Short mmCIF file of C-alpha atoms in Angstrom, two decimals:
data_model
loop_
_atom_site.label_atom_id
_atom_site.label_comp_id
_atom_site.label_asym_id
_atom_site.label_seq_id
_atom_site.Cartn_x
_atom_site.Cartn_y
_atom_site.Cartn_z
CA UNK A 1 142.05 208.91 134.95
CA UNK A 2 144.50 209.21 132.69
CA UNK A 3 143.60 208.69 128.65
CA UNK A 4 145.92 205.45 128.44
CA UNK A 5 143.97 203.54 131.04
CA UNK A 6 141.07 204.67 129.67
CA UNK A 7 141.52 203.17 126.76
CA UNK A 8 142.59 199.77 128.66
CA UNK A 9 139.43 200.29 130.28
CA UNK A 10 137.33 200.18 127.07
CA UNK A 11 139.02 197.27 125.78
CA UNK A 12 138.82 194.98 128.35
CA UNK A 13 134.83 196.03 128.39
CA UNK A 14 134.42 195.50 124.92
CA UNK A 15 136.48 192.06 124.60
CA UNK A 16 135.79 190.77 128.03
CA UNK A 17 134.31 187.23 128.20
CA UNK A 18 135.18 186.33 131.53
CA UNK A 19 132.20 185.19 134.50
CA UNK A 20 133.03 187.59 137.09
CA UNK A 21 133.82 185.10 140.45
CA UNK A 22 132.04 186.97 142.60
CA UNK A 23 129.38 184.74 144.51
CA UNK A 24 127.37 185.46 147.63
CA UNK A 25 128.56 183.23 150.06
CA UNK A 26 126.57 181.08 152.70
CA UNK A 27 126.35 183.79 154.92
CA UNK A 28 124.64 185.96 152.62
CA UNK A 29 122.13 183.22 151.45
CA UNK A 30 121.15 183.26 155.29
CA UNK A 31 117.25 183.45 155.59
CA UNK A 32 115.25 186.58 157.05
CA UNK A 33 114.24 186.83 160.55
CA UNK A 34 111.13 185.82 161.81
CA UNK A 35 110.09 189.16 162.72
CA UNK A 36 110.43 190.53 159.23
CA UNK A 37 107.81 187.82 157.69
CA UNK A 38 105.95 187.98 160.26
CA UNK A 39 101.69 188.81 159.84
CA UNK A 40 102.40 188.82 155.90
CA UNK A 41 104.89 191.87 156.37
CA UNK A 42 106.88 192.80 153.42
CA UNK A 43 110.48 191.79 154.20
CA UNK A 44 112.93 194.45 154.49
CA UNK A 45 116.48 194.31 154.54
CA UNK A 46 117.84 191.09 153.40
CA UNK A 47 121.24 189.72 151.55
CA UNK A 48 119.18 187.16 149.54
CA UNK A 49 116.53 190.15 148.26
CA UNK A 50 119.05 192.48 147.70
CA UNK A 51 119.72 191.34 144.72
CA UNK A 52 122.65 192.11 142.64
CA UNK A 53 122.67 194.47 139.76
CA UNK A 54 123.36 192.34 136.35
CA UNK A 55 125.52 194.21 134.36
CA UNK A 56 126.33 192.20 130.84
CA UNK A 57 129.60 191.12 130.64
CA UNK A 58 130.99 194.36 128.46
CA UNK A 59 130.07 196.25 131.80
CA UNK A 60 131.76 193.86 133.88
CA UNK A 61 135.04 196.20 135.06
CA UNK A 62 134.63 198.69 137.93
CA UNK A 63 134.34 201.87 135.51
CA UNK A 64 131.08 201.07 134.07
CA UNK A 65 128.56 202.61 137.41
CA UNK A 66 128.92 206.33 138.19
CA UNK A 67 128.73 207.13 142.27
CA UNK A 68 125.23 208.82 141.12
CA UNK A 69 124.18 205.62 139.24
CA UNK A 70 125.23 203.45 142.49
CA UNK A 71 122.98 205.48 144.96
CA UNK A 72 120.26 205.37 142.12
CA UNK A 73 120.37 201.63 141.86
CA UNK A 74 120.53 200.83 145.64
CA UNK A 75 117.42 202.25 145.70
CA UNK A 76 115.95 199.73 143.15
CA UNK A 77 115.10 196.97 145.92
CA UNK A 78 112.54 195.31 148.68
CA UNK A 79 113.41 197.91 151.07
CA UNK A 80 112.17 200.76 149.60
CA UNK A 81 109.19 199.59 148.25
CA UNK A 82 108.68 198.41 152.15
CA UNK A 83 108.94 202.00 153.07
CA UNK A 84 106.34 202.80 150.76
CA UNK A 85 104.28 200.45 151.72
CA UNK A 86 105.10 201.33 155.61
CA UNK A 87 104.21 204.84 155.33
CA UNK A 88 100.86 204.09 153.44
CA UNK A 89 99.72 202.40 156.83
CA UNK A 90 100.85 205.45 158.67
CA UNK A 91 98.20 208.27 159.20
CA UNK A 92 99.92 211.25 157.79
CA UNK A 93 97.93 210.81 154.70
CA UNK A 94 99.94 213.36 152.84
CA UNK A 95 102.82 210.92 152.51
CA UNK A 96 100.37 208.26 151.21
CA UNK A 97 101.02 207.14 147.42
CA UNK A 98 99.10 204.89 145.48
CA UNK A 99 100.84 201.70 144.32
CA UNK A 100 101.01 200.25 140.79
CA UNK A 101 102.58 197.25 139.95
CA UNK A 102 103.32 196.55 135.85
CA UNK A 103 104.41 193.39 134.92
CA UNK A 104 106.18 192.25 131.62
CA UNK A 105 104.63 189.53 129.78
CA UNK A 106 108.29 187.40 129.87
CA UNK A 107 108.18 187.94 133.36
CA UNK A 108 104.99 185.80 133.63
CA UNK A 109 106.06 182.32 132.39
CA UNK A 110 108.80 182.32 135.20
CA UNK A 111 105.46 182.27 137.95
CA UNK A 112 103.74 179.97 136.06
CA UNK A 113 106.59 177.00 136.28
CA UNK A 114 107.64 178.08 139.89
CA UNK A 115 103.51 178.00 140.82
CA UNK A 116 103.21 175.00 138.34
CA UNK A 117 100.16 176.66 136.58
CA UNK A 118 99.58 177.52 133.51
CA UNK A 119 100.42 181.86 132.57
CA UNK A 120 96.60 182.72 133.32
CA UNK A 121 96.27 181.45 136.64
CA UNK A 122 99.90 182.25 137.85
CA UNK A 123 99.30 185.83 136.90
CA UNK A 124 95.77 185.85 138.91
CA UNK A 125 97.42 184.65 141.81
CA UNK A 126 100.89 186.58 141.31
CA UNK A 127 98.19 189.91 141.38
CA UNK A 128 96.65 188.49 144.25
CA UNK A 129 99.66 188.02 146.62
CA UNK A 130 100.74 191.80 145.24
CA UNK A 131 97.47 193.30 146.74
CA UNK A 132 97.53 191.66 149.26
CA UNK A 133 100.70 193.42 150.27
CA UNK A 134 98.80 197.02 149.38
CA UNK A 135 99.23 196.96 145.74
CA UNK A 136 96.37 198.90 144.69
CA UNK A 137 96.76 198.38 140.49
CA UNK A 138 98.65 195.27 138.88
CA UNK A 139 98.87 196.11 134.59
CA UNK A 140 100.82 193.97 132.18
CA UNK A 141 103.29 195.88 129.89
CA UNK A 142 101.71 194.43 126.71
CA UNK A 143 100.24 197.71 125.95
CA UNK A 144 103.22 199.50 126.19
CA UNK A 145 104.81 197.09 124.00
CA UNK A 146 102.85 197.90 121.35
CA UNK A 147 103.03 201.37 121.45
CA UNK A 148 107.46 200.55 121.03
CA UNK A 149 106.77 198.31 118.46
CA UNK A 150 104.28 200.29 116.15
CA UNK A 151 106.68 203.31 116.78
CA UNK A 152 109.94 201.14 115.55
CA UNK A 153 107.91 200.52 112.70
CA UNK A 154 107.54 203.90 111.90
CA UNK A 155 111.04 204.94 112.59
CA UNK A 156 112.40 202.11 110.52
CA UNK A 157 110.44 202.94 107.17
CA UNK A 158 111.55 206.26 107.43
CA UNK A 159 115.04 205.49 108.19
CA UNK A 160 114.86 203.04 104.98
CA UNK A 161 113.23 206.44 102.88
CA UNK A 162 116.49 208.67 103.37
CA UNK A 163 119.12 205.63 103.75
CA UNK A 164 120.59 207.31 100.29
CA UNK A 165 121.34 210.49 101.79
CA UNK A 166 121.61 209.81 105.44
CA UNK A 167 124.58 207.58 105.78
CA UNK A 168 123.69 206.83 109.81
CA UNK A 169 120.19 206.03 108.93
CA UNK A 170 120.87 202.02 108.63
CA UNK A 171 121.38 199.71 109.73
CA UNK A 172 118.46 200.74 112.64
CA UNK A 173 119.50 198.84 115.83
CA UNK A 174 116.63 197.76 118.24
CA UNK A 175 116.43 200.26 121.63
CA UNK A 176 114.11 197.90 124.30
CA UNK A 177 117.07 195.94 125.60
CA UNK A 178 118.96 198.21 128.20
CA UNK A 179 122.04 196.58 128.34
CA UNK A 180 122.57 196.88 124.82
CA UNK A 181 121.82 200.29 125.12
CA UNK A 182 124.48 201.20 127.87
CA UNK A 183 127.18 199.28 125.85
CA UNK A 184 126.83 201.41 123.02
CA UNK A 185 126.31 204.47 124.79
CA UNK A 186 129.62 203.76 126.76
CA UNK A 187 132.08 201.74 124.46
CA UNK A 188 130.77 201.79 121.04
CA UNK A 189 129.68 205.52 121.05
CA UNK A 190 129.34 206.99 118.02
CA UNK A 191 129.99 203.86 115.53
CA UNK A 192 126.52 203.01 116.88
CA UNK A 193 124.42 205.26 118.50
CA UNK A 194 123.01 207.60 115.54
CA UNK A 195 121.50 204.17 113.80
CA UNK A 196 119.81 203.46 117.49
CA UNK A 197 116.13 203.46 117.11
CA UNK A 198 114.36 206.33 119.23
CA UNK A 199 111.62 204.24 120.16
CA UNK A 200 111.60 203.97 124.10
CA UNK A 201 111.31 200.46 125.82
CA UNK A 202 108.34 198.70 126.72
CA UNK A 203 109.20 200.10 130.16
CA UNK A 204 109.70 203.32 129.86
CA UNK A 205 106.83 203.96 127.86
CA UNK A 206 104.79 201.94 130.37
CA UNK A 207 106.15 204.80 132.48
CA UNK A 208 104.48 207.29 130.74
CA UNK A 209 101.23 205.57 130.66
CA UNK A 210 100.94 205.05 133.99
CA UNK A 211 102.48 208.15 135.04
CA UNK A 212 101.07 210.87 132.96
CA UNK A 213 97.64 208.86 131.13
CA UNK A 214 96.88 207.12 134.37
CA UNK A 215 97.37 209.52 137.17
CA UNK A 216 95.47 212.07 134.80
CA UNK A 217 92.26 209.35 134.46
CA UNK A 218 92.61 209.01 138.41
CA UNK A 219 92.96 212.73 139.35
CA UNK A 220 96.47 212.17 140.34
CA UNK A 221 99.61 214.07 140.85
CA UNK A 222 102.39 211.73 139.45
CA UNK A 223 104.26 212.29 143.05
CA UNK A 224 101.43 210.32 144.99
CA UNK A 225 101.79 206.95 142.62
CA UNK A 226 104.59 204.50 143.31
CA UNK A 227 105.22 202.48 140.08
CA UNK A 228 107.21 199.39 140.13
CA UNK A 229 108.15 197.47 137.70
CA UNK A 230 108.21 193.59 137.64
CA UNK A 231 110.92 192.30 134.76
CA UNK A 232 113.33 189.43 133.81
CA UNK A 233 116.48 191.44 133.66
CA UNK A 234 118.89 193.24 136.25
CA UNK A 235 119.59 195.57 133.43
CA UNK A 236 116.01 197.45 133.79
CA UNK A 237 117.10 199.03 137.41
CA UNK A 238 119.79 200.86 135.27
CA UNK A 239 117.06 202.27 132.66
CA UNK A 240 114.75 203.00 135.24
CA UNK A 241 117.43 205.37 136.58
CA UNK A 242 118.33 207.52 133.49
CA UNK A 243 117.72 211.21 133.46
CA UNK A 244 115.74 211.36 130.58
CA UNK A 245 113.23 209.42 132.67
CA UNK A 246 112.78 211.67 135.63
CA UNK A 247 110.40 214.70 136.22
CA UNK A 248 112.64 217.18 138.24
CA UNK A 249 109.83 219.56 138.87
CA UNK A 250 107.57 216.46 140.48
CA UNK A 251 110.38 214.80 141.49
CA UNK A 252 109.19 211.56 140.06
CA UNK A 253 110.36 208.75 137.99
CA UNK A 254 108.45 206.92 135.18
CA UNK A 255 109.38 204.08 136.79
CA UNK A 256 110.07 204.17 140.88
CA UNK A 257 111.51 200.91 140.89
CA UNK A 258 112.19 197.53 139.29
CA UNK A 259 112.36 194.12 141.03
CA UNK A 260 113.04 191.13 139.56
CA UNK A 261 110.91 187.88 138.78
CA UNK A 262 113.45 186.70 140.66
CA UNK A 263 113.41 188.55 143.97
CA UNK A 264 109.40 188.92 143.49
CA UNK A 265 109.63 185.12 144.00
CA UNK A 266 111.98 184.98 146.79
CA UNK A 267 109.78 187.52 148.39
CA UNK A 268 107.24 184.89 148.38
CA UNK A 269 109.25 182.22 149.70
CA UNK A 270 110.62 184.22 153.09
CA UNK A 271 107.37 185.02 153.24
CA UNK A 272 105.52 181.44 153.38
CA UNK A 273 103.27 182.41 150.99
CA UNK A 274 100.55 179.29 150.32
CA UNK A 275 99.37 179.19 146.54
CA UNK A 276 96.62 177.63 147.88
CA UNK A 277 95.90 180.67 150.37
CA UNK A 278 96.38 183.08 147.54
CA UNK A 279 93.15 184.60 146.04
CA UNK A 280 92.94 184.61 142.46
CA UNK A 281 92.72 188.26 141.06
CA UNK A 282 92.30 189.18 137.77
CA UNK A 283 94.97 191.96 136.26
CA UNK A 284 93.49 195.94 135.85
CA UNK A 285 93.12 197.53 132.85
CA UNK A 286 94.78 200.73 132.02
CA UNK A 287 91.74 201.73 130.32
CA UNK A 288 89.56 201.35 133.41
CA UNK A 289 87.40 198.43 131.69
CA UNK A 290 85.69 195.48 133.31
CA UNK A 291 86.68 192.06 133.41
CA UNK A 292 90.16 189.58 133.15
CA UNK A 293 92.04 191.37 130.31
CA UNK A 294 92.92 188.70 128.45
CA UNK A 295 96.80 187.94 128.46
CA UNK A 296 98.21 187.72 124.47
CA UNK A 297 102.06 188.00 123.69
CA UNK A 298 103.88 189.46 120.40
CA UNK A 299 105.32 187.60 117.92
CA UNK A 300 109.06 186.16 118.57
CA UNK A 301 110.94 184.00 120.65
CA UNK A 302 110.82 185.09 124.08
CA UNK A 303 110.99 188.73 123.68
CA UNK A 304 108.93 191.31 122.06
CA UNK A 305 109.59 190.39 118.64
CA UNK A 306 110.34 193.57 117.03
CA UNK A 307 112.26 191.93 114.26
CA UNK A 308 109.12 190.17 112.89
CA UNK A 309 107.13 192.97 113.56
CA UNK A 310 109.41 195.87 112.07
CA UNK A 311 109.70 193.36 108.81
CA UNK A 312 106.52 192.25 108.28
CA UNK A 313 105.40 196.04 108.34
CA UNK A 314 108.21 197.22 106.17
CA UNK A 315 107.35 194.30 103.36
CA UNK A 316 103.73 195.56 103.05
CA UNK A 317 104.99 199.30 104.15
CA UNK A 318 107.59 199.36 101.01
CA UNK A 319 107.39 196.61 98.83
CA UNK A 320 103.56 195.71 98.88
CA UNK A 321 104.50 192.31 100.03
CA UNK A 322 102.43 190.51 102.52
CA UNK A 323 104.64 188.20 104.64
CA UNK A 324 102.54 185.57 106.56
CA UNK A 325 105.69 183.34 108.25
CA UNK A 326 108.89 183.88 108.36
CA UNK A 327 111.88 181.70 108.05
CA UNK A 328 115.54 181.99 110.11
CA UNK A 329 118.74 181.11 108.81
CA UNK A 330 121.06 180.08 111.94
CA UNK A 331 124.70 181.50 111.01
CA UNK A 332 127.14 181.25 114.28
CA UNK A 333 124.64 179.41 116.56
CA UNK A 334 120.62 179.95 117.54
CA UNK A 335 121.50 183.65 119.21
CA UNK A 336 122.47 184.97 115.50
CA UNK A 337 120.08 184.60 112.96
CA UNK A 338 118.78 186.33 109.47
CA UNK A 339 116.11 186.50 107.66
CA UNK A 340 115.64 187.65 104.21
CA UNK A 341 112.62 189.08 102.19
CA UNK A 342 113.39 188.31 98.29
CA UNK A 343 111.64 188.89 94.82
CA UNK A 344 112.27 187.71 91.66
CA UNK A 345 116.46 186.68 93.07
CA UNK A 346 116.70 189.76 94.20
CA UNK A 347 117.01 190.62 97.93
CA UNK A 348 114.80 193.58 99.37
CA UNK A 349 115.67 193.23 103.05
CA UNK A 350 118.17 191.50 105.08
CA UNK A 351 117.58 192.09 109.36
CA UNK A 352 119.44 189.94 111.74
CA UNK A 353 118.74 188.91 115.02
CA UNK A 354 121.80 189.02 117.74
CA UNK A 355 121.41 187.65 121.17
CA UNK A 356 124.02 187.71 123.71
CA UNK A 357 127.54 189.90 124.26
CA UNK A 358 129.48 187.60 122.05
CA UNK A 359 127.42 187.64 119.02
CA UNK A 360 126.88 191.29 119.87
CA UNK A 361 130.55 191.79 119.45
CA UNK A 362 131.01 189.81 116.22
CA UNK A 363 128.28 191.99 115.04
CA UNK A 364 130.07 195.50 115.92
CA UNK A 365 133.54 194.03 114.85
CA UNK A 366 131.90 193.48 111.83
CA UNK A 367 130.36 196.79 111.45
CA UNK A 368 134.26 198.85 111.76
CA UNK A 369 134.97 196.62 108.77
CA UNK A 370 132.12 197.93 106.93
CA UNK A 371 130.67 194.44 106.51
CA UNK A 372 127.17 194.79 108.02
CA UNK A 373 124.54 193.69 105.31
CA UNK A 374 121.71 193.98 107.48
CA UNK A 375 118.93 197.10 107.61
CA UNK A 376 117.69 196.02 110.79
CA UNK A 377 119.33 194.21 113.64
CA UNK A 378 117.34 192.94 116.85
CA UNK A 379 119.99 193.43 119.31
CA UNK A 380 119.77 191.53 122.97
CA UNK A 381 122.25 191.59 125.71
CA UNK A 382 120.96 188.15 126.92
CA UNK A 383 121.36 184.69 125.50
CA UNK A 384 118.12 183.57 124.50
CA UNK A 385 115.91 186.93 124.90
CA UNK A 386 114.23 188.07 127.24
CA UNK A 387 112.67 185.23 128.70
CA UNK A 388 116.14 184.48 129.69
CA UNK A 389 116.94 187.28 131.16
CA UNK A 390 119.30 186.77 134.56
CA UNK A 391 117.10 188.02 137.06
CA UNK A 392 114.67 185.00 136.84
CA UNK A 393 116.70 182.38 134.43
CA UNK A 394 120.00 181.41 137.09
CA UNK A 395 119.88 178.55 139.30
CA UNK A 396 119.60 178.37 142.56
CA UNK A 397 123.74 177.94 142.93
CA UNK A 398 126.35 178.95 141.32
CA UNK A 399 124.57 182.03 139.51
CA UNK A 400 124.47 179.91 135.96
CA UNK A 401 121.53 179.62 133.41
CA UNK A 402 118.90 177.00 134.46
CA UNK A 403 118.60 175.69 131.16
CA UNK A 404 115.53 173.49 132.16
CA UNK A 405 114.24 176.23 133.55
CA UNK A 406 114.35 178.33 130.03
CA UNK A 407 113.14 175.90 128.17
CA UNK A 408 109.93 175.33 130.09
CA UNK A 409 109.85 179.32 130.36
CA UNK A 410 109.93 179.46 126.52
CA UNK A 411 107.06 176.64 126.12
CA UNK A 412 105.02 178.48 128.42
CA UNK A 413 105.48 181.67 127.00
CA UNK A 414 104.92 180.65 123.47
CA UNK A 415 101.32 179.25 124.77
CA UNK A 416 99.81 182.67 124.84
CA UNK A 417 98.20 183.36 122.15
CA UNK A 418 99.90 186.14 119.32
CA UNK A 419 98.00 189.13 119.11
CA UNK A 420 99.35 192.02 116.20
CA UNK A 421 99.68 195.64 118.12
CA UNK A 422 97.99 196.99 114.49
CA UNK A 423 94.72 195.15 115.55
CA UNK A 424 94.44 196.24 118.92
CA UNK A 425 91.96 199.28 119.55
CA UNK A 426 93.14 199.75 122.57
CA UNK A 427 96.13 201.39 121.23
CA UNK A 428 93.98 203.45 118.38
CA UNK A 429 92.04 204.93 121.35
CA UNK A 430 95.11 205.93 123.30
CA UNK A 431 96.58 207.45 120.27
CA UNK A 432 93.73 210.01 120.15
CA UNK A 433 93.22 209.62 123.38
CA UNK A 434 96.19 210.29 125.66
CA UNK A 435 98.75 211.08 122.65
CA UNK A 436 96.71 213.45 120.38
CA UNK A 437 97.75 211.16 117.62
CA UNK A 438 100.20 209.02 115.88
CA UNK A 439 102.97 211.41 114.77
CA UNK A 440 101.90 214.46 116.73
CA UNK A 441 104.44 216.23 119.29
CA UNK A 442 103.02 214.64 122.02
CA UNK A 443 103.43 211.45 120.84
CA UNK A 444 106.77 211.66 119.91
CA UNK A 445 107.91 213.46 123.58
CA UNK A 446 106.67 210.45 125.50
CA UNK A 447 107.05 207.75 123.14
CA UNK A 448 110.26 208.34 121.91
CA UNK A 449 113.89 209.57 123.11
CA UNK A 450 117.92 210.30 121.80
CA UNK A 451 120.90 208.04 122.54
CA UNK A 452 123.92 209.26 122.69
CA UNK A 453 128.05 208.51 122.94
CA UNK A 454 128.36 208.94 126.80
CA UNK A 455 132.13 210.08 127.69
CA UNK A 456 134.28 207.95 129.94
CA UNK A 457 134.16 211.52 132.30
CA UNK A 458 130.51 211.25 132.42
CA UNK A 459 130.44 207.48 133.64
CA UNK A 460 133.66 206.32 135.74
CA UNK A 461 134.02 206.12 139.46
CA UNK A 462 136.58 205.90 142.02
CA UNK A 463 134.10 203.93 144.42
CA UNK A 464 133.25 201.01 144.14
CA UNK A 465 130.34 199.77 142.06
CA UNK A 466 127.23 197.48 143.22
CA UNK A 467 128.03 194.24 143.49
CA UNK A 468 128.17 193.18 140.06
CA UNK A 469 127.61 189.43 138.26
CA UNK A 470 126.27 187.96 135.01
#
């Protein structure tokens, strides 16, 4: 490809804000065949479970999916986590693998309004219907998110310590969402990446628990446990995939595979799944404990909240402040918001929130003029946050954002109660625990990783890409 229509390439990704018009048709919304449901089966091959990759709108040209990503990706569905499940009921026990199903916490209000429960119940009975199918473990991500957000902490203080001599230390840009990550890594490049925080995702460190503290608790080789991931966004298929995350000598991902709320749902609807027939089982804990693990959420709206987090903890971290609320300023619309911490006039920290490829790209135009203000910037590919994410927030036709939907999403979701990762001994035991503690080698292998610029050679096909809609 020659360097001209690369460069066409990259603009149109960066300034695109186009809906790509590419809709499954009534043919493809055809239902499964009876066989497939049939005796509480998993269903296999099917247009309406396949679902499509989301890829953001900056991702939405034909360039953006390598031929290895494609293969990667069209692995990320019903079907193969049918084949697991199909070979577990075979008696060659040496292809047998243990199943583990995580589940993010947005994830969970999108059950609850579909089941018409409140978040406790619809998780019991969500983890009932998934052992039902052979699940053996169903964990929330919670955990995991805590681990990402006390590390972000970390990473921005001392970011903050050497911003005087490091000129790429800040602003620190969040690293959970992962299609702000792959925009960076493939248009903005270098303008942005160095300022990325290292912290992995929510996801990916979930990974690791499950695939290296786990497997070790249950005398496991990481090869014999299937994890799959249960999330709100397309987007996580594509981080699930990345090299970084695979063991080459085990030949095993972190994360196996992601499905969507979405599909998870539409699984249960081919299926003629009864609520009422579902039993209600109570979530596993990582930790091997007893009892329903009771289900708490971070602060923020909809997502993880590492904004509030990062600045309440660098307030009391650097200016001995102690920050009990915090209040938003709404600039262009709800999606891009700051907050500032002041004292005496003077203003100690400015951090922004940015939701949604527009803002996103205000933000970065912004940035080549050398008008950022902000030391931290929450960045989100989605409109909203997570809770909104695509692969549980569109309607049922015409692939657009059920705003009822959202909003009963975000009223459920901001019914759990807020719990601080700092008070939760769960992650001070796993720290000494599983990591050897809190800045030792170990914990920053598995809790932490590098983004970088990712050259147009590295990423662009000839073939054509997954299906691809936003």
């Amino acid at each position: 490809m020659s360097e001209e229509n690369i460069r066409r390439r990259r603009e149109k990704c960066e300034n695109c804000t186009k809906q790509c018009n590419k809709k499954p048709s009534d043919e493809d919304r055809s239902s499964l065949p009876e066989e497939d449901v049939a005796n509480g089966k998993v269903p296999a091959s099917s247009h309406l479970l396949k679902q499509q990759v989301l890829l953001s709108a900056c991702l939405s040209c034909e360039g953006c999916v390598s031929e290895e990503e494609s293969l990667k990706i069209s692995q990320q569905n019903l079907d193969e986590v049918a084949r697991v499940l199909g070979l577990n009921k075979k008696c060659d026990v040496s292809k047998h693998q243990v199943l583990v199903v995580s589940v993010c916490p947005q994830s969970l209000p999108f059950f609850a309004v579909k089941y018409g429960l409140d978040i406790p119940e619809a998780t019991r009975k969500l983890c009932g219907f998934l052992k039902s199918l052979g699940v053996q473990y169903v964990f929330d991500t919670t955990l995991a998110a805590g681990f990402s957000i006390l590390e972000s902490q970390r990473d921005f203080v001392q970011r903050y310590s050497r911003r005087h001599h490091d000129s790429q230390a800040l602003p620190m840009f969040t690293s959970s969402c992962p299609g702000w990550i792959r925009y960076a890594e493939r248009v903005l490049g270098s303008l942005v990446t160095p300022h990325i925080c290292t912290a992995r995702s929510p996801q990916q460190i979930m990974g690791c628990l499950v695939k290296d503290y786990f497997t070790k608790q249950q005398k496991l080789s990481p090869d014999k446990l299937y994890h799959i991931m249960v999330a709100p966004c397309f987007d996580k298929k594509l981080e699930a995939v990345r090299e970084e995350f695979y063991n080459s000598l085990l030949e095993s991902r972190d994360v196996d595979c992601v499905l969507t709320s979405g599909e998870v749902f539409h699984m249960m609807e081919q299926m003629k799944v009864s609520l009422a027939d579902l039993d209600s089982v109570p979530l596993d804990h990582v930790l091997g404990e007893a009892g329903d693990p009771a289900l708490v959420r971070h602060q923020g709206r909809g997502s993880e909240g590492f904004l509030e987090h990062i600045f309440k903890y660098a307030a009391s971290e650097l200016f001995s402040l102690d920050v009990e609320e915090i209040t938003y300023k709404t600039l262009r619309n709800r999606d891009f918001q700051e907050v500032c911490l002041e004292r005496d006039g003077e203003v100690l920290l400015q951090f922004a929130s940015v939701y949604g490829f527009r803002n996103i790209q205000t933000l970065v135009h912004r940035m080549r003029k050398g008008h950022v203000p902000y030391q931290l910037v929450e960045v989100l590919s989605c409109p909203g946050g997570c809770v909104s994410g695509r692969g549980q927030a569109q309607g049922e036709t015409g692939g657009r954002v059920d705003k009822a939907l959202v909003q009963q999403m975000e009223e459920a979701y901001s019914s759990l109660p807020v719990r601080l990762p700092d008070t939760n001994p769960g992650l001070h035991f796993l720290y000494q625990d599983w990591l050897e503690g809190q800045e030792s080698t170990h914990a920053n292998t598995l809790l932490h990783t590098q983004y970088t610029q990712q050259s147009p050679s590295q990423t662009l096909t000839h073939t054509k890409p997954p299906h691809i809609q936003w």
